[in-house]
Short mmCIF file of C-alpha atoms in Angstrom, two decimals:
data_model
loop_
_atom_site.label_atom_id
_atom_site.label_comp_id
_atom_site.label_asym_id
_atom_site.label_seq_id
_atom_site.Cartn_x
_atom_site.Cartn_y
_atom_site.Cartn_z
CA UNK A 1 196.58 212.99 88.79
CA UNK A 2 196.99 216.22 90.23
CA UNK A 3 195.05 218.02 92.91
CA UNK A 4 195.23 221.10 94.11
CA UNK A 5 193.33 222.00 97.60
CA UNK A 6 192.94 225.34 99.26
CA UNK A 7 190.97 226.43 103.03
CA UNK A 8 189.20 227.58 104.33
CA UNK A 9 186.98 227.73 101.57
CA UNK A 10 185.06 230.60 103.20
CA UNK A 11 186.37 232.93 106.34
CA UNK A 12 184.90 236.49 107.77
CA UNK A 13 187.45 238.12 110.22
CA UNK A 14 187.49 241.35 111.63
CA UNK A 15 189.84 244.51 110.67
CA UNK A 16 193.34 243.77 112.35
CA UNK A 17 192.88 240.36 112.90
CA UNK A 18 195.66 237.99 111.29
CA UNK A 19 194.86 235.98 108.28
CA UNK A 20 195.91 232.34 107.17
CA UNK A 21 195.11 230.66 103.82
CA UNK A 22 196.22 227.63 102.92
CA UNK A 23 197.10 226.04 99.39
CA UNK A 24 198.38 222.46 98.96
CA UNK A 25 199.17 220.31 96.34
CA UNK A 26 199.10 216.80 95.33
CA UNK A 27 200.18 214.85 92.17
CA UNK A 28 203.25 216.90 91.58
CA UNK A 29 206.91 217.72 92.52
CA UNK A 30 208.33 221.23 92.41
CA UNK A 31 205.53 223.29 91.28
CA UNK A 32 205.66 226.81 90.79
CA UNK A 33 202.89 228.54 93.06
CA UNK A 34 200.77 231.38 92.54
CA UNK A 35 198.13 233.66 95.20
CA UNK A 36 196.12 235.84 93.36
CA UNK A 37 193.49 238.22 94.39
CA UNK A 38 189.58 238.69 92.42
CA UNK A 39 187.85 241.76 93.63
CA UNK A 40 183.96 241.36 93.19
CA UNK A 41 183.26 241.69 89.42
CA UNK A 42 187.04 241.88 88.75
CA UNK A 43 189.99 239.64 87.02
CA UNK A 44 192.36 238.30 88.52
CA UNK A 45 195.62 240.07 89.89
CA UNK A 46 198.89 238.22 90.93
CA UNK A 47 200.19 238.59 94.21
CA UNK A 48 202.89 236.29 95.05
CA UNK A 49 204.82 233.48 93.24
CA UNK A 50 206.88 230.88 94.30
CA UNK A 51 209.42 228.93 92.23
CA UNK A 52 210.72 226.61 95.07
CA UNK A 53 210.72 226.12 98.60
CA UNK A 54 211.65 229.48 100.65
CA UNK A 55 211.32 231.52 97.56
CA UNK A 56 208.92 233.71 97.43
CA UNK A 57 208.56 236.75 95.28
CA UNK A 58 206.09 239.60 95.24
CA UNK A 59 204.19 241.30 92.20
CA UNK A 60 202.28 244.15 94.51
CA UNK A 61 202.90 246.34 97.45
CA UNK A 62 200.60 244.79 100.14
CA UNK A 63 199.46 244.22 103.68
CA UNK A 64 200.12 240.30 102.62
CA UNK A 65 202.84 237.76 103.04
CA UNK A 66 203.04 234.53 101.72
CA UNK A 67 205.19 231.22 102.77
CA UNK A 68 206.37 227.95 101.14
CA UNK A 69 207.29 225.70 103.84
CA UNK A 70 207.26 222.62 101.94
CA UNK A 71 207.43 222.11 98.34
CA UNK A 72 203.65 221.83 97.84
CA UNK A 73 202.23 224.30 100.29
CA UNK A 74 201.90 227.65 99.96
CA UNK A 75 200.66 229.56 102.39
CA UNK A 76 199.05 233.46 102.29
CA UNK A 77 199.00 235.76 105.70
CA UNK A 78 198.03 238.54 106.91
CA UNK A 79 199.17 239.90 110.63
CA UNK A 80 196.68 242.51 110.83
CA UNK A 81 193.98 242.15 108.23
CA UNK A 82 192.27 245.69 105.95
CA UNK A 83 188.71 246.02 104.77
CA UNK A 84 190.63 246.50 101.65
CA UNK A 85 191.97 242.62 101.40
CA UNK A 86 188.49 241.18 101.22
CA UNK A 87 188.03 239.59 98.14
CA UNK A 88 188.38 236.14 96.49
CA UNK A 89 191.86 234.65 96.89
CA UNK A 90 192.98 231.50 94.25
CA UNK A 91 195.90 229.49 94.48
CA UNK A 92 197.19 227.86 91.18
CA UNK A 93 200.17 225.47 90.42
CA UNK A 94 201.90 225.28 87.21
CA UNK A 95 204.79 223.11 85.63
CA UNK A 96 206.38 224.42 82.18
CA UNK A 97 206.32 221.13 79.81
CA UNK A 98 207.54 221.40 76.40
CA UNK A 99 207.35 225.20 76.15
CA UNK A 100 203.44 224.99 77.85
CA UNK A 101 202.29 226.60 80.75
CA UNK A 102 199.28 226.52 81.98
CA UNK A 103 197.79 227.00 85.60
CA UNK A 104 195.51 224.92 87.33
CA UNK A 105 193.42 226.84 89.76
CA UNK A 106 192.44 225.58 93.37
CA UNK A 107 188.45 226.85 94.50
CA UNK A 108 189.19 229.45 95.86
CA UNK A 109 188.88 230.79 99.71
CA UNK A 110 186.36 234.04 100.13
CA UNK A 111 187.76 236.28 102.32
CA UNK A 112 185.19 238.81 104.14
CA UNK A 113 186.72 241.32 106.26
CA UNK A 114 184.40 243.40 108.54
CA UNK B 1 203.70 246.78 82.61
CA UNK B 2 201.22 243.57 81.27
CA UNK B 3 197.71 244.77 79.73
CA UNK B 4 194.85 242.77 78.91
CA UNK B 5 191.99 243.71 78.83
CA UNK B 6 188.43 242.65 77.14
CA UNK B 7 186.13 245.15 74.96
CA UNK B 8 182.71 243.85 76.59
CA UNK B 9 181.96 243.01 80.35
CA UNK B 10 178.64 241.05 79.64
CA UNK B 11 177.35 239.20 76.85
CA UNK B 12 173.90 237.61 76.46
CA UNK B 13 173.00 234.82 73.63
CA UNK B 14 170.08 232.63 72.85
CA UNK B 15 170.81 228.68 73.56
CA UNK B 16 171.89 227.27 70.31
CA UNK B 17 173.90 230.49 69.04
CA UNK B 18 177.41 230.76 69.02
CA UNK B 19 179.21 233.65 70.92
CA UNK B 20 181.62 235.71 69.90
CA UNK B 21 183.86 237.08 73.28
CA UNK B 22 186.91 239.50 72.48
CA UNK B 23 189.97 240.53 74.55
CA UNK B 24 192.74 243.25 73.49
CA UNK B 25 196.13 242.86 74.75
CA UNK B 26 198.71 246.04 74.30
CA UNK B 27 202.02 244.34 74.69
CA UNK B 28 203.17 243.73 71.17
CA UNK B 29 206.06 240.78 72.43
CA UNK B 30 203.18 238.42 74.47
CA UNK B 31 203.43 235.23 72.28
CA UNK B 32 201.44 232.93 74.52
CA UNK B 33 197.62 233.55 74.90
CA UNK B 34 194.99 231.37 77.79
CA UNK B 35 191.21 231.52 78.01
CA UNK B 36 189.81 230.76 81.79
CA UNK B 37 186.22 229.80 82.34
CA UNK B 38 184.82 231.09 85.53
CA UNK B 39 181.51 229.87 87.19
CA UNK B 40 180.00 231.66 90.18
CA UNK B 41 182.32 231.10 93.08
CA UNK B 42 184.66 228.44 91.58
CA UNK B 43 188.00 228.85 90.45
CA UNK B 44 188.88 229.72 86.83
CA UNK B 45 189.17 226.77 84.56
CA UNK B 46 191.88 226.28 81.91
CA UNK B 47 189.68 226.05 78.13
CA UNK B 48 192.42 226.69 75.27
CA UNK B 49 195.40 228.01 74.42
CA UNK B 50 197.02 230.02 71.52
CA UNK B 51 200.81 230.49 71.05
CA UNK B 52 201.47 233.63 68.35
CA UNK B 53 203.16 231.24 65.50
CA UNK B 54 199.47 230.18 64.88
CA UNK B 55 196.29 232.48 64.29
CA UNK B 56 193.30 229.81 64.70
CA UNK B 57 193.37 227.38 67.46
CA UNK B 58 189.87 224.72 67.43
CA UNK B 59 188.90 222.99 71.02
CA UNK B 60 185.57 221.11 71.52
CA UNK B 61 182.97 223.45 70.42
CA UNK B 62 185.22 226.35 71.05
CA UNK B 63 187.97 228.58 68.29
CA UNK B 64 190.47 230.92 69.73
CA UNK B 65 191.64 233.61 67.03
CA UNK B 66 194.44 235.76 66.97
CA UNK B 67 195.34 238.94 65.05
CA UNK B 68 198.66 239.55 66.34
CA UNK B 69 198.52 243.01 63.97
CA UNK B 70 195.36 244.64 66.19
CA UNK B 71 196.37 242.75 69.37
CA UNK B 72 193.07 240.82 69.56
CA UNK B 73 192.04 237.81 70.38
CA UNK B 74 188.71 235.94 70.39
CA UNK B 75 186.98 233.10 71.57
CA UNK B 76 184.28 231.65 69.79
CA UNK B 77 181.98 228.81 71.37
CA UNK B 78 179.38 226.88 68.98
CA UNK B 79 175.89 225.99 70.18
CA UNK B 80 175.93 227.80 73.25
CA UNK B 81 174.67 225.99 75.80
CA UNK B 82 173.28 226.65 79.94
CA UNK B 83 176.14 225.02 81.02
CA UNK B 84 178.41 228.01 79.52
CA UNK B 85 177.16 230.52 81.23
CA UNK B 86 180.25 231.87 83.31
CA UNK B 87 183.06 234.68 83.57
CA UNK B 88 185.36 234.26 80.40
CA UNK B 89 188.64 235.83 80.92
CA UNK B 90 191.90 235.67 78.50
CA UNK B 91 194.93 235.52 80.02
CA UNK B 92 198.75 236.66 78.68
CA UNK B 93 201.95 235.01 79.98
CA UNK B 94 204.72 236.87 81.31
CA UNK B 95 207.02 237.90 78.22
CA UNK B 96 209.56 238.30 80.67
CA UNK B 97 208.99 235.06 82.07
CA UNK B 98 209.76 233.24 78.41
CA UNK B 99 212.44 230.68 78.57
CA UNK B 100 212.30 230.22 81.98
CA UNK B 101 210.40 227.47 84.22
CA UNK B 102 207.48 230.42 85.24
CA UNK B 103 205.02 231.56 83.51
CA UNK B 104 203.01 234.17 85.24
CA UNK B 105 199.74 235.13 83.36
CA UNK B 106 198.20 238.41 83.50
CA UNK B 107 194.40 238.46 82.93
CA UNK B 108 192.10 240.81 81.64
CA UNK B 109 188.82 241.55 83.30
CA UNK B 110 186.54 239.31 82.40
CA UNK B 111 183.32 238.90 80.46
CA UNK B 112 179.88 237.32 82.01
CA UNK B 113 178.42 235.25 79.36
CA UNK B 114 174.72 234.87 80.24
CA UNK B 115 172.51 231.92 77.75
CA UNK B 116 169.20 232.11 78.17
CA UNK B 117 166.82 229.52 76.77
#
């Protein structure tokens, strides 16, 4: 079955300190990838998606980056973090079967920035 | 651009009632409709789907309609229970991304369903 991890789960940094976030995946081969953002009391906005290794692309102008070394890791950075990107970040995976899509969701890593 | 959005942000009901929670979109070409379940600090969880061929989809103790002429859609759950209590939000895939192997979903903001014995 497929798995979907993310860390840290939890992470307070200061302003203009760099940020990683981490997303993996298990149970799958050439997943499309997905960071999105949840301000408190908020839905959900799209950030980046990846379709394949290398290939990123970006929905929002940000202070955010994000990486796909491998197939199933996707990766979310920051070189010099704002209060502004606190929030909730959630990686999801999806594969398109039979005209379905649906994403899974990882748990999500709370990002506090002071 | 994408719009969904939802009519209430919270929504209270007695254990044992069934809830009603509604979401509008505005894009008149989305065909392909999600509801996410949210608890506190987890990560949304997929509960049913609705493609716009169809205008009643039934789950386990939950009904997604659609009204494709009003651009609404709601979810109905049956004998609400504790265990529901969570952020609800429905979700709209990418008309731009149809046909293709993506399928980005937009979501709307949310409603806090709240059950209270």
């Amino acid at each position: 079955s497929q798995t979907i991890h993310q860390w840290p789960a939890t992470l307070v940094q200061p302003v203009g300190s760099p940020l990683s976030l981490e997303c993996t995946v298990e149970g799958t081969s050439n997943p499309n990838l997905y960071w999105y953002r949840q301000a408190a009391g908020r839905g959900l906005q799209l950030l980046f998606y990846s379709v394949g290794i290398g290939q990123i692309s970006s929905e929002v102008p940000q202070n955010l980056s994000a990486s796909r070394p491998q197939d199933r890791q996707f990766i979310l950075s920051s070189k010099k973090l704002l209060l502004s990107d606190s929030g909730f970040y959630l990686c999801a995976w999806s594969v398109r079967i039979s005209g379905a899509n649906v994403l899974t969701f990882g748990a999500g890593s709370r990002l506090t920035v002071l | 651009g994408e719009s969904v959005g939802l009519h209430l942000p919270t929504l209270s009901v007695q254990e044992g009632d069934n809830s009603i929670i509604n979401c509008a979109y505005s894009n008149s070409a989305s065909d392909y409709f999600i509801w996410y379940k949210q608890e506190s600090g987890k990560g949304p969880q997929f509960i049913i789907d609705i493609r716009s061929n169809m205008d009643k989809r039934q789950g386990q103790r939950v009904t997604v309609l659609l009204n494709k002429t009003v651009k609404h859609l709601s979810l109905q759950i049956a004998a609400t229970q504790p265990g529901d209590s969570a952020v609800y939000f429905c979700a709209e895939v990418a008309t731009f991304d149809r046909g293709s192997t993506l399928g980005r979903l937009y979501f709307g903001r949310g409603t806090q369903l709240t059950v209270w014995p």
